[in-house]
């Protein structure tokens, strides 16, 4: 079953971070304990993409968040057990 993230969460990140959400849902990672991780696939604005690539060019995870670039959609897909960890990672990209 495909559970989407709450609409308010998606609206928040699109507005606060000026991102375009292409896909989002929860992924079952542990059937026995019914544990899910969040997946959100976004296109960054040019400024955030530049900063992201400068800060995390050689990494595939940080602060309990994993990601993968998706060349076909020019997006980055983020995975985390706690969605706020994704927001904190993006906050670091907006620091002056």
mmCIF file of C-alpha atoms in Angstrom, residues 1-81:
data_model
loop_
_atom_site.group_PDB
_atom_site.id
_atom_site.type_symbol
_atom_site.label_atom_id
_atom_site.label_comp_id
_atom_site.label_asym_id
_atom_site.label_seq_id
_atom_site.Cartn_x
_atom_site.Cartn_y
_atom_site.Cartn_z
ATOM 1 C CA UNK A 1 0.000 0.000 0.000
ATOM 2 C CA UNK A 2 1.276 3.483 -0.895
ATOM 3 C CA UNK A 3 0.839 5.959 1.967
ATOM 4 C CA UNK A 4 1.437 9.580 0.943
ATOM 5 C CA UNK A 5 2.991 12.145 3.261
ATOM 6 C CA UNK A 6 0.595 14.619 4.867
ATOM 7 C CA UNK A 7 -0.373 17.381 2.415
ATOM 8 C CA UNK A 8 0.530 20.056 4.970
ATOM 9 C CA UNK A 9 4.097 18.693 5.178
ATOM 10 C CA UNK A 10 4.456 18.735 1.390
ATOM 11 C CA UNK A 11 2.989 22.265 1.175
ATOM 12 C CA UNK A 12 5.377 23.442 3.896
ATOM 13 C CA UNK A 13 8.499 22.220 2.138
ATOM 14 C CA UNK A 14 7.410 23.525 -1.253
ATOM 15 C CA UNK A 15 6.808 26.990 0.206
ATOM 16 C CA UNK A 16 9.556 27.228 2.842
ATOM 17 C CA UNK A 17 12.342 25.796 0.694
ATOM 18 C CA UNK A 18 11.046 26.728 -2.767
ATOM 19 C CA UNK A 19 11.239 23.107 -3.944
ATOM 20 C CA UNK A 20 9.082 21.055 -6.271
ATOM 21 C CA UNK A 21 7.917 17.733 -4.814
ATOM 22 C CA UNK A 22 7.749 15.095 -7.544
ATOM 23 C CA UNK A 23 6.876 12.071 -5.411
ATOM 24 C CA UNK A 24 6.431 11.204 -1.755
ATOM 25 C CA UNK A 25 5.337 8.255 0.328
ATOM 26 C CA UNK A 26 6.158 6.081 3.299
ATOM 27 C CA UNK A 27 8.182 2.915 2.733
ATOM 28 C CA UNK A 28 7.680 -0.128 4.960
ATOM 29 C CA UNK A 29 11.128 -0.992 6.338
ATOM 30 C CA UNK A 30 10.186 -3.434 9.110
ATOM 31 C CA UNK A 31 7.046 -5.523 8.680
ATOM 32 C CA UNK A 32 7.225 -7.099 12.161
ATOM 33 C CA UNK A 33 7.167 -3.746 13.933
ATOM 34 C CA UNK A 34 5.263 -1.804 11.228
ATOM 35 C CA UNK A 35 8.074 0.759 10.896
ATOM 36 C CA UNK A 36 8.069 3.116 7.945
ATOM 37 C CA UNK A 37 10.584 5.547 6.499
ATOM 38 C CA UNK A 38 9.702 8.693 4.623
ATOM 39 C CA UNK A 39 10.675 9.112 0.972
ATOM 40 C CA UNK A 40 10.441 12.468 -0.736
ATOM 41 C CA UNK A 41 11.647 13.186 -4.267
ATOM 42 C CA UNK A 42 12.305 16.892 -4.917
ATOM 43 C CA UNK A 43 13.718 19.240 -7.492
ATOM 44 C CA UNK A 44 15.824 21.948 -5.858
ATOM 45 C CA UNK A 45 15.910 25.527 -7.044
ATOM 46 C CA UNK A 46 19.261 26.390 -8.665
ATOM 47 C CA UNK A 47 20.709 28.059 -5.558
ATOM 48 C CA UNK A 48 19.917 25.173 -3.202
ATOM 49 C CA UNK A 49 21.117 22.590 -5.722
ATOM 50 C CA UNK A 50 24.464 24.378 -6.018
ATOM 51 C CA UNK A 51 24.908 24.544 -2.232
ATOM 52 C CA UNK A 52 23.797 20.912 -1.823
ATOM 53 C CA UNK A 53 26.352 19.712 -4.366
ATOM 54 C CA UNK A 54 29.104 21.815 -2.738
ATOM 55 C CA UNK A 55 28.382 20.562 0.786
ATOM 56 C CA UNK A 56 27.492 16.946 0.077
ATOM 57 C CA UNK A 57 29.146 16.088 -3.248
ATOM 58 C CA UNK A 58 31.006 13.069 -1.876
ATOM 59 C CA UNK A 59 28.286 11.832 0.475
ATOM 60 C CA UNK A 60 25.136 9.736 0.163
ATOM 61 C CA UNK A 61 23.869 10.310 3.704
ATOM 62 C CA UNK A 62 24.174 12.680 6.644
ATOM 63 C CA UNK A 63 22.337 13.220 9.939
ATOM 64 C CA UNK A 64 20.151 10.113 9.534
ATOM 65 C CA UNK A 65 19.086 11.117 6.007
ATOM 66 C CA UNK A 66 20.048 9.193 2.873
ATOM 67 C CA UNK A 67 19.663 10.411 -0.706
ATOM 68 C CA UNK A 68 20.174 9.514 -4.322
ATOM 69 C CA UNK A 69 20.285 11.671 -7.413
ATOM 70 C CA UNK A 70 17.709 10.826 -10.061
ATOM 71 C CA UNK A 71 19.128 11.946 -13.387
ATOM 72 C CA UNK A 72 15.983 11.128 -15.391
ATOM 73 C CA UNK A 73 13.933 13.646 -13.388
ATOM 74 C CA UNK A 74 16.812 15.951 -12.347
ATOM 75 C CA UNK A 75 15.740 15.447 -8.770
ATOM 76 C CA UNK A 76 17.086 14.126 -5.493
ATOM 77 C CA UNK A 77 15.234 11.453 -3.564
ATOM 78 C CA UNK A 78 15.598 11.673 0.219
ATOM 79 C CA UNK A 79 14.914 8.907 2.744
ATOM 80 C CA UNK A 80 14.611 9.248 6.524
ATOM 81 C CA UNK A 81 12.907 7.593 9.442
#
